[in-house]
CSV table of C-alpha atoms and ligand atoms in Angstrom, one decimal:
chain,number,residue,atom,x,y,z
A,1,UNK,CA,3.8,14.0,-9.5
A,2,UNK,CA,5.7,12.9,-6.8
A,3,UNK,CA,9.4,14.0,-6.3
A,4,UNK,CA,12.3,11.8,-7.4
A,5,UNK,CA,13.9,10.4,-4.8
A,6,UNK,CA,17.4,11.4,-3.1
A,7,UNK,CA,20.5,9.4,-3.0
A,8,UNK,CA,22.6,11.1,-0.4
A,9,UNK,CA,26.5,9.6,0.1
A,10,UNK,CA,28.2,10.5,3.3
A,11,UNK,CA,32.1,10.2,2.9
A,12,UNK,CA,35.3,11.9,3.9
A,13,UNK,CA,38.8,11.8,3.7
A,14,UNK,CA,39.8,10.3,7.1
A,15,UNK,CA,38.6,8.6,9.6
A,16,UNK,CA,36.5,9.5,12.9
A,17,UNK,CA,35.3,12.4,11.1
A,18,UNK,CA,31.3,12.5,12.2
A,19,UNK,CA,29.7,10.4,9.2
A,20,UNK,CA,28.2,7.8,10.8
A,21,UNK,CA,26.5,10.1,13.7
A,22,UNK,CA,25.3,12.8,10.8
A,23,UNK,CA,24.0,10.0,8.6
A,24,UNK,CA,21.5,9.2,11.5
A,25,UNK,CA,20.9,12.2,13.1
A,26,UNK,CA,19.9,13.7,9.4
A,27,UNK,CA,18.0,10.5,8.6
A,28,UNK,CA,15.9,11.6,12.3
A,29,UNK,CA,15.4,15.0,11.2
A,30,UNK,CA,13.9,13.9,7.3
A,31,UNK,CA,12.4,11.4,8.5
A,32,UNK,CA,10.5,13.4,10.8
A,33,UNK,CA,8.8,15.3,7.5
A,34,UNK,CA,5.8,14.7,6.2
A,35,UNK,CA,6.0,12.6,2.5
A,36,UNK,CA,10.4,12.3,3.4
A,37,UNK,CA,10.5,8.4,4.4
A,38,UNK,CA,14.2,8.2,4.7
A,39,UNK,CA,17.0,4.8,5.1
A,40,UNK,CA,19.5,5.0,6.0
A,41,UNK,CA,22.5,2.5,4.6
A,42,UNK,CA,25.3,1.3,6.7
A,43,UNK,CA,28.0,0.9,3.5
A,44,UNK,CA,30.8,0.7,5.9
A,45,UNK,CA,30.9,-2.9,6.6
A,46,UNK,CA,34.0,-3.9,8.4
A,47,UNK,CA,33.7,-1.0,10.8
A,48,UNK,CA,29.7,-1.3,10.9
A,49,UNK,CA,29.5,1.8,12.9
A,50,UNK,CA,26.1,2.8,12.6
A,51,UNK,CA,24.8,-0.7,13.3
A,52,UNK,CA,26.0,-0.7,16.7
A,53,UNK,CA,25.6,2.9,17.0
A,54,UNK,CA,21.7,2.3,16.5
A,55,UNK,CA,21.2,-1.3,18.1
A,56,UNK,CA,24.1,-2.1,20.1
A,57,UNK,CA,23.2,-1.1,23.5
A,58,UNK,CA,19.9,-3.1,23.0
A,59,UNK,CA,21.5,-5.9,24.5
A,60,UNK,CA,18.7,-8.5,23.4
A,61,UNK,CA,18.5,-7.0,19.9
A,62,UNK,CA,21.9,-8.8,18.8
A,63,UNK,CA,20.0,-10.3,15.9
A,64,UNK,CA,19.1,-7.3,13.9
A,65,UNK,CA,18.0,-8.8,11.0
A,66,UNK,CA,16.3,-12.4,10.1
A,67,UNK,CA,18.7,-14.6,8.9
A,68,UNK,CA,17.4,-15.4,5.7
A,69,UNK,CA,16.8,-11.7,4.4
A,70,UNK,CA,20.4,-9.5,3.1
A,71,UNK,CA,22.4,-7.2,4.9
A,72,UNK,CA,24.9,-5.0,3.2
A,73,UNK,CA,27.3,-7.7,3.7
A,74,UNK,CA,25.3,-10.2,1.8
A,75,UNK,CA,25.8,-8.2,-1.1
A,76,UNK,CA,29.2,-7.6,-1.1
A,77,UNK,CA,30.1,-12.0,-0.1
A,78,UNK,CA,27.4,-13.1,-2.5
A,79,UNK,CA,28.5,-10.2,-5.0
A,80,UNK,CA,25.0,-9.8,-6.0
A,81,UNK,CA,24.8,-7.9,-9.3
A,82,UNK,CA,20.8,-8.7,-10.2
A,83,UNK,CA,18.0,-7.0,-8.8
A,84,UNK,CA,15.7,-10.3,-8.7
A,85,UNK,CA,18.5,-12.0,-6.2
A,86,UNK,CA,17.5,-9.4,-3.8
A,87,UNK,CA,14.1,-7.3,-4.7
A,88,UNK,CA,12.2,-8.0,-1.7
A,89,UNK,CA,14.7,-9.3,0.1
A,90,UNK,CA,16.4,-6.7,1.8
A,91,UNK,CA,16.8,-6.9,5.9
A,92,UNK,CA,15.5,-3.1,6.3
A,93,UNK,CA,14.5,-2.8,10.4
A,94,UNK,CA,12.4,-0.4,11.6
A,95,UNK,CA,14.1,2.6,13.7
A,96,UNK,CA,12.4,5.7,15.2
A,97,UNK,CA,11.6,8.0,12.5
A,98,UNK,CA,13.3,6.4,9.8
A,99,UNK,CA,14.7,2.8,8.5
A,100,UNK,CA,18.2,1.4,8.4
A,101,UNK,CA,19.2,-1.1,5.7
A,102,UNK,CA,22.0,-2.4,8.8
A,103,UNK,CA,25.4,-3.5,7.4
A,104,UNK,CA,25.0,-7.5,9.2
A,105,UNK,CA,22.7,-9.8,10.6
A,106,UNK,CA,24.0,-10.2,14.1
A,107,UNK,CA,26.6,-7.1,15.2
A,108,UNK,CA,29.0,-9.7,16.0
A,109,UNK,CA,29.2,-11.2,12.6
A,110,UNK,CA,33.0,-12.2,11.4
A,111,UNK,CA,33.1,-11.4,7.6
A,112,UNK,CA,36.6,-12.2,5.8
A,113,UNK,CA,37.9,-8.7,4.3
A,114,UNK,CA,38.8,-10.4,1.3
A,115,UNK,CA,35.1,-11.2,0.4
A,116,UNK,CA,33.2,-8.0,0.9
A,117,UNK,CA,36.2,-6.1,-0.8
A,118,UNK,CA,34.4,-5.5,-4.6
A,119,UNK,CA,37.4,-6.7,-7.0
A,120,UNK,CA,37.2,-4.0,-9.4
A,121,UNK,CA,35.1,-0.9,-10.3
A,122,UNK,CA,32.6,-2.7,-12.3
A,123,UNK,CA,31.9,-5.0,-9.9
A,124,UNK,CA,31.6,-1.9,-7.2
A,125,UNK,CA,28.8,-0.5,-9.5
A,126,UNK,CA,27.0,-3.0,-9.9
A,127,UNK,CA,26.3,-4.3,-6.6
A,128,UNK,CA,25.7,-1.0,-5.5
A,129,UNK,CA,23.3,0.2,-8.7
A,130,UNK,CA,21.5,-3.4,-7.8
A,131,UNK,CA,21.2,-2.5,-4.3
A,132,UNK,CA,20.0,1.3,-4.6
A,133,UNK,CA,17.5,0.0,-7.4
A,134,UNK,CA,16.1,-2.9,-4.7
A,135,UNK,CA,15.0,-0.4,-2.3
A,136,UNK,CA,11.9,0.3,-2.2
A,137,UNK,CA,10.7,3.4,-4.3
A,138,UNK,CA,8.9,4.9,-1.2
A,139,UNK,CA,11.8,6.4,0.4
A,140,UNK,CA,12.0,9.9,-1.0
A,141,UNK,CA,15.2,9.8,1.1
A,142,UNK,CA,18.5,7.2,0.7
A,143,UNK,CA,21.3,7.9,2.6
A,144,UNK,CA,24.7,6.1,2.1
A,145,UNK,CA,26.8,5.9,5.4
A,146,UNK,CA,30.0,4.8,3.3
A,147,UNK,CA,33.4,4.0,5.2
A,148,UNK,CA,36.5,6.6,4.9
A,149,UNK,CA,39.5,7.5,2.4
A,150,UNK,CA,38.7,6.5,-1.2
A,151,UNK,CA,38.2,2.8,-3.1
A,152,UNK,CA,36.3,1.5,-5.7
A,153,UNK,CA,33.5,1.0,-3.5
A,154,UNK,CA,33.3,4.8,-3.1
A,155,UNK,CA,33.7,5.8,-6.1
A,156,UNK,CA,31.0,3.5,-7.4
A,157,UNK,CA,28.8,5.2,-4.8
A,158,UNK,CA,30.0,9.0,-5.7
A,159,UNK,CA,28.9,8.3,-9.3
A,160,UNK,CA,25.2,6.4,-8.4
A,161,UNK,CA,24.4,9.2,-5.5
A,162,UNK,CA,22.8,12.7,-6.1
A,163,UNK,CA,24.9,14.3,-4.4
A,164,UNK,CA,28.2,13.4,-2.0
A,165,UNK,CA,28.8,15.2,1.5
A,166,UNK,CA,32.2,15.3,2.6
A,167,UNK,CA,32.7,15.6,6.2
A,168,UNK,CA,35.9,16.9,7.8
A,169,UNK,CA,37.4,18.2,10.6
A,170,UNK,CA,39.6,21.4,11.1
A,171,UNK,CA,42.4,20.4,11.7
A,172,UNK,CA,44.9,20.6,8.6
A,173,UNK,CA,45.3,16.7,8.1
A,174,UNK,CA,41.5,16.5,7.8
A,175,UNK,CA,41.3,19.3,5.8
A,176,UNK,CA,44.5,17.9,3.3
A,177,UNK,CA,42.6,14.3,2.8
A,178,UNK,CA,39.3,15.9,2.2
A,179,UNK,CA,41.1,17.8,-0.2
A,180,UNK,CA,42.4,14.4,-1.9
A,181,UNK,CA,39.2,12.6,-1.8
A,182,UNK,CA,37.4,15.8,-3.3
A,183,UNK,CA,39.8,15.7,-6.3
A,184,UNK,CA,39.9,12.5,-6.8
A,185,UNK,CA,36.1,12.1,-6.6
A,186,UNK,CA,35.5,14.7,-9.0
A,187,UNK,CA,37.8,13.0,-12.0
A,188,UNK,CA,35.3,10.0,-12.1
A,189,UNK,CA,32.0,11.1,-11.8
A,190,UNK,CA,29.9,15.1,-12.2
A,191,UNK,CA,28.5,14.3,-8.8
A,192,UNK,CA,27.9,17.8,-7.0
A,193,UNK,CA,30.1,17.2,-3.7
A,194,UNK,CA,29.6,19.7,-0.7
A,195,UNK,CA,31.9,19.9,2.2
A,196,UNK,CA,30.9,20.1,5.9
A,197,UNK,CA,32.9,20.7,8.8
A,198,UNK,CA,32.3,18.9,11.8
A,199,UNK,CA,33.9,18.7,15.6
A,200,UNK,CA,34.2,22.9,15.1
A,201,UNK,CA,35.4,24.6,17.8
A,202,UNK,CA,34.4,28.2,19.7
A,203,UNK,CA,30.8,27.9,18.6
A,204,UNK,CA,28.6,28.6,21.3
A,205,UNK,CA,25.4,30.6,19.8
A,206,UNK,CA,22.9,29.6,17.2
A,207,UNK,CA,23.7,32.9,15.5
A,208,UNK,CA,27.3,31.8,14.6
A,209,UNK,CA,26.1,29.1,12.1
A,210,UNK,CA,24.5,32.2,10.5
A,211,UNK,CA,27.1,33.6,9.3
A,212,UNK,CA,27.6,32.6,5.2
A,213,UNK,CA,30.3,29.7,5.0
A,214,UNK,CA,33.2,30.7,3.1
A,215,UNK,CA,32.5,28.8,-0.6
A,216,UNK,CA,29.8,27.8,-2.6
A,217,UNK,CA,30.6,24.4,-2.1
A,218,UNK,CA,30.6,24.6,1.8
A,219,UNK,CA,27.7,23.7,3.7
A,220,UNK,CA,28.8,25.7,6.9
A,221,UNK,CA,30.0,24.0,10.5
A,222,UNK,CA,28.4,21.9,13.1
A,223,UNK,CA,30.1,22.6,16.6
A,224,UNK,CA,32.0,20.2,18.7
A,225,UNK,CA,29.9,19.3,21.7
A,226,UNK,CA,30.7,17.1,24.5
A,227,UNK,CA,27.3,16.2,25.5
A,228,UNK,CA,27.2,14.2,21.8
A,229,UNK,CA,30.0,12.6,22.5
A,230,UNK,CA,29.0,11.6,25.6
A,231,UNK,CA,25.8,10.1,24.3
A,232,UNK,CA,27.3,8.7,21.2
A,233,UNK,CA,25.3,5.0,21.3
A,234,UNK,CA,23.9,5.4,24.7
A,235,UNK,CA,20.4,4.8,25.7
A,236,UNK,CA,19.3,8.1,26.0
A,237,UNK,CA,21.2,9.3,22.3
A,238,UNK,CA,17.9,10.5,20.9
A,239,UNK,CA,16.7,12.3,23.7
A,240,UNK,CA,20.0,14.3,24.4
A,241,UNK,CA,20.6,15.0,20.6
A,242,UNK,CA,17.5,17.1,19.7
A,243,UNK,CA,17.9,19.8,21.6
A,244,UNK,CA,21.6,20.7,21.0
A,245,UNK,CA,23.4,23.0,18.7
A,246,UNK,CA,24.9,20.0,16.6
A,247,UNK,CA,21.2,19.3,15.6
A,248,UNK,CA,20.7,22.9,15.0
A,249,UNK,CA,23.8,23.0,13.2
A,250,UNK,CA,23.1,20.1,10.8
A,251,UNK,CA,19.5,21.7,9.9
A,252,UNK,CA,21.0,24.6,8.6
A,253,UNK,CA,23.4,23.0,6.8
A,254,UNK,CA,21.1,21.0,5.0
A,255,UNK,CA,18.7,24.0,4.6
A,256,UNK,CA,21.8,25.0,2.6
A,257,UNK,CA,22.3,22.1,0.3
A,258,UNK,CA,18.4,21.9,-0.1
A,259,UNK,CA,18.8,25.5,-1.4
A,260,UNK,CA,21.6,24.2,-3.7
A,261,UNK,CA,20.2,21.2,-5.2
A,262,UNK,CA,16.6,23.4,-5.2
A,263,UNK,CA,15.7,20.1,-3.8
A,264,UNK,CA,12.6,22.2,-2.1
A,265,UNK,CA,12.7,20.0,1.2
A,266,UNK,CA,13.6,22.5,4.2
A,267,UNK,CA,13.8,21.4,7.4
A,268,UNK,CA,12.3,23.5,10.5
A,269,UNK,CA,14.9,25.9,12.2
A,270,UNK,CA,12.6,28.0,14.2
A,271,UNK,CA,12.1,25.9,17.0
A,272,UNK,CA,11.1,27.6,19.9
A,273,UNK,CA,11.7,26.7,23.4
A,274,UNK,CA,9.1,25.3,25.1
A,275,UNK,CA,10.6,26.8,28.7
A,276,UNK,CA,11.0,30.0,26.8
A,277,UNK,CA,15.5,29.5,27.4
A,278,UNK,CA,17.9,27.5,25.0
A,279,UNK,CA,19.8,27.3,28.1
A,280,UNK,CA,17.4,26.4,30.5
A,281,UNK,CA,16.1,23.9,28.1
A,282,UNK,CA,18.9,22.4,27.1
A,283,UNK,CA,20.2,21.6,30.8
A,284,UNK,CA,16.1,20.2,31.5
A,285,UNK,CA,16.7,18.0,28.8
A,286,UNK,CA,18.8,16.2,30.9
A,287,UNK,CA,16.0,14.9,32.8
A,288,UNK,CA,14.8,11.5,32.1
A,289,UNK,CA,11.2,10.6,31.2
A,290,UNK,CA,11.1,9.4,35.0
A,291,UNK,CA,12.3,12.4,36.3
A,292,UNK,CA,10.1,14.4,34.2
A,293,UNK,CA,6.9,12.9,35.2
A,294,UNK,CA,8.5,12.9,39.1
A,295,UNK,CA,8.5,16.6,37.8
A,296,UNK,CA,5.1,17.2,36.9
A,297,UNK,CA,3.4,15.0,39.8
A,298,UNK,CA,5.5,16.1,42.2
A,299,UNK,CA,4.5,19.9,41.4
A,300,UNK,CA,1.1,19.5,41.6
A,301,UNK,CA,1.4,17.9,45.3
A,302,UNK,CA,3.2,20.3,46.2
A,303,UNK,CA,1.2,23.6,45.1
A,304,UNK,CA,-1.8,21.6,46.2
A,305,UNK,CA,-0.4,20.1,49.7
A,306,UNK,CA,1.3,23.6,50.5
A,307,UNK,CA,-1.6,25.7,49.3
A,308,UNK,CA,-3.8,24.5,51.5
A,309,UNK,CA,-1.6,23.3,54.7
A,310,UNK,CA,-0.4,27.7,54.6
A,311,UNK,CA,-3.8,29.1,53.8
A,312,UNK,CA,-6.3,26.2,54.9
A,313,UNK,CA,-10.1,27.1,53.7
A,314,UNK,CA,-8.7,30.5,53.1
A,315,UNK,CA,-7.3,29.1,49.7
A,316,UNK,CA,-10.6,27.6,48.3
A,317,UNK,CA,-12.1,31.4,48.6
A,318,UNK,CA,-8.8,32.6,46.8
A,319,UNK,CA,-9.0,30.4,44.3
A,320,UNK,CA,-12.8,31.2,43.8
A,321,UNK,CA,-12.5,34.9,44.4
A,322,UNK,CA,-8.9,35.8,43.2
A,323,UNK,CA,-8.2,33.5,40.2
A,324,UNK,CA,-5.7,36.0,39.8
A,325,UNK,CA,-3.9,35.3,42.8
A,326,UNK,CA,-4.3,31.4,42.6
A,327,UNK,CA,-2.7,31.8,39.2
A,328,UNK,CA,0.3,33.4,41.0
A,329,UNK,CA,0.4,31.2,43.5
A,330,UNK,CA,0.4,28.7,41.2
A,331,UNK,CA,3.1,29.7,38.6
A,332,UNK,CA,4.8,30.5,41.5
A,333,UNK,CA,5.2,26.9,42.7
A,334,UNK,CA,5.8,25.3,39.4
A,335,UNK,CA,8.6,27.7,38.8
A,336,UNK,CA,10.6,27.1,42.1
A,337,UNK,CA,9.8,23.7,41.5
A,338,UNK,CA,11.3,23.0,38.2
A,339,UNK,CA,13.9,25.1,39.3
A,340,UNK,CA,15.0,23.6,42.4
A,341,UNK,CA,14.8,20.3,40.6
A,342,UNK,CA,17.2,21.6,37.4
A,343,UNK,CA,19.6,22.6,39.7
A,344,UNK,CA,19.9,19.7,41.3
A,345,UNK,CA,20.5,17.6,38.6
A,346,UNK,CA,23.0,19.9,37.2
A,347,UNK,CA,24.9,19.5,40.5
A,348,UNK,CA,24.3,15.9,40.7
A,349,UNK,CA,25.8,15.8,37.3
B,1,ADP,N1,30.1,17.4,16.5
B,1,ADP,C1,30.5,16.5,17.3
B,1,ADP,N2,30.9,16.8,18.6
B,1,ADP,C2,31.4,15.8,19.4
B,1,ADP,N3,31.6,14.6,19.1
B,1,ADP,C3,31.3,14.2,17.8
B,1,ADP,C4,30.7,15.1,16.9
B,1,ADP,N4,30.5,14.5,15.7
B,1,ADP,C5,30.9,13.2,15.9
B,1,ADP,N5,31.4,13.0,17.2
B,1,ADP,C6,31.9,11.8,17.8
B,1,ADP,O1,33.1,11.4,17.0
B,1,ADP,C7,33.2,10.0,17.0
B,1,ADP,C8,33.2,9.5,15.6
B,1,ADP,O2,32.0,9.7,15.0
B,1,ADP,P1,31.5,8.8,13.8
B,1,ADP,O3,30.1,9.3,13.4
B,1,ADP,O4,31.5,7.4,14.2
B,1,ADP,O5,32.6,9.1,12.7
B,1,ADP,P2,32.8,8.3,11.3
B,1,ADP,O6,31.6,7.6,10.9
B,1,ADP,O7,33.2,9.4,10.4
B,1,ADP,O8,33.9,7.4,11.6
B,1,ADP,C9,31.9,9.5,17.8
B,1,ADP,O9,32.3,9.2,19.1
B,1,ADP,C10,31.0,10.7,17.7
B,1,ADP,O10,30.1,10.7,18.9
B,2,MG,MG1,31.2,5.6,10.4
């Protein structure tokens, strides 16, 4: 029998908080599984931020969608409440290791508030039920990017989701609107609603996010880290993101909810480094896919070149007669290779 799918809604209380970065980088990490296709929803229409965060700096992909198929938008103008308006229809692109259902056509669009604002709670549910039911039932995965603070719109999605993650920051104004959204949440629907702290501070070591969080309904804490922030909707997002704690972070935070819902869909945490350092690793991760074929080419020459310009013929009777040796000479270069080139990105950074 295969699994029921999972409807996953990503809110929180304020503004800014991480949802639209988690939504994706979680959607990655599923995605990634065998038998877990995951989409990813962008809900938050107006602000739209994980449409541009996934195709803005593509400069030529300003269309993201065919015109004539439906964005989230669509949905919410054309208040679609029937599932054969849109069965088939959906605009769902194509993105790395999962799908995105994006929020517009063209990331430029001009929508009129007024019109993509359901009018009542009804109406909320039922484009929302019409949409979830429209996707295709291949995605074990759904994931609901949803906008902040609390409307109809997210409470219609609290009540049609699986579960609801509320993401907050630490400071006490994050903390008391969470608080409100939780309550408030909880009145309407039996949704089980976790909360996750992002944008943590003094976490430094993958063994702090061991440590149990404090309640049953916490999910633990992903650490503040510049180099996201940094990347946040550049080129190189993906490859910076998968080496560094927040990604750590997030897996064992959903490890924990997986646990909770016995939704029996663990994600990997025992990565280990391929250099055999978190630290060197994460600092050669910097390197570009140029620089890291530069990298390997250019280590070869050299070994080769240097081998036999200090040892001429001699090396050809090392290498047949002290593998040994060659093998030393070898790691030998590689090493003070990659290392000279590490360093000097770091400092050219
Ligand atoms: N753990 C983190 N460390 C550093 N920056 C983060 C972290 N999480 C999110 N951010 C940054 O915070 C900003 C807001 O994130 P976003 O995902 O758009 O929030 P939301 O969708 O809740 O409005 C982005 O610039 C993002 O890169
Ligand atoms: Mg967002």
């Amino acid at each position: 029998m295969t699994p029921k799918r999972t409807v996953i809604n990503v809110v929180s209380g304020k503004g800014g908080t991480g949802k639209t970065l988690l939504s994706c980088v979680l959607a990655d990490s599923l995605g990634n599984l065998p038998d877990a296709e995951t989409i990813v929803v962008d809900l938050d229409v107006f602000v739209r931020g994980l449409t541009s965060l996934l195709y803005y700096h593509r400069a030529e992909r300003l269309r993201i969608a065919d015109a004539e198929k439906l964005c989230v938008a669509d949905l919410f103008v054309r208040k679609l409440k029937s599932r054969d308006s849109i069965a088939g229809n959906l605009a769902i692109a194509k993105y790395r290791s999962f799908d995105v259902m994006p929020a517009v056509s063209t990331i430029n669009q001009v929508l009129e508030y007024d019109d993509i604002v359901p009018n009542n709670h009804r109406e909320a549910r039922d484009i929302v039920q019409n949409l979830l039911a429209s996707i295709p039932e291949a995605y074990r995965f759904i994931i609901l990017d949803s906008r902040a603070g609390y409307d109809e719109l997210i409470s219609a999605t609290h009540e049609l989701s699986d579960v609801s993650i509320c993401v907050e920051e630490q400071d006490p104004i994050s903390r008391i609107t969470s608080d409100n959204l939780i309550a408030q949440l909880g009145t309407s629907s039996k949704t089980p609603l976790f909360r996750l702290v992002n944008k943590a501070r003094g976490i430094t070591a993958l063994e702090q996010l061991e440590e149990s969080p404090r309640g049953v309904t916490d999910l633990g804490v992903i650490p503040f880290d510049m180099d996201v922030l940094n990347s946040f909707g550049a080129s190189n997002f993906w490859e910076e993101i998968s080496r560094t704690l927040y990604r750590s972070a997030l897996i064992h935070a959903w490890n924990r909810l997986s646990a909770k819902l016995d939704l029996r869909v663990d994600l990997p945490t025992n990565r280990i480094s391929p250099v055999g350092s978190d630290w060197l690793e994460s600092k050669a991760g910097m390197l570009s896919w140029r620089d890291r074929v530069y990298l390997i080419y250019g280590s070869f020459l050299a070994i080769a070149g240097l081998g036999y310009g200090l040892y001429g013929e001699q090396i050809i009777h090392i290498i047949r007669g002290e593998p040994l040796r060659a093998m030393s000479l070898f790691m030998g270069g590689v090493g003070l290779i990659s290392t000279l080139l590490v360093f000097l990105r770091i400092f050219r950074k």
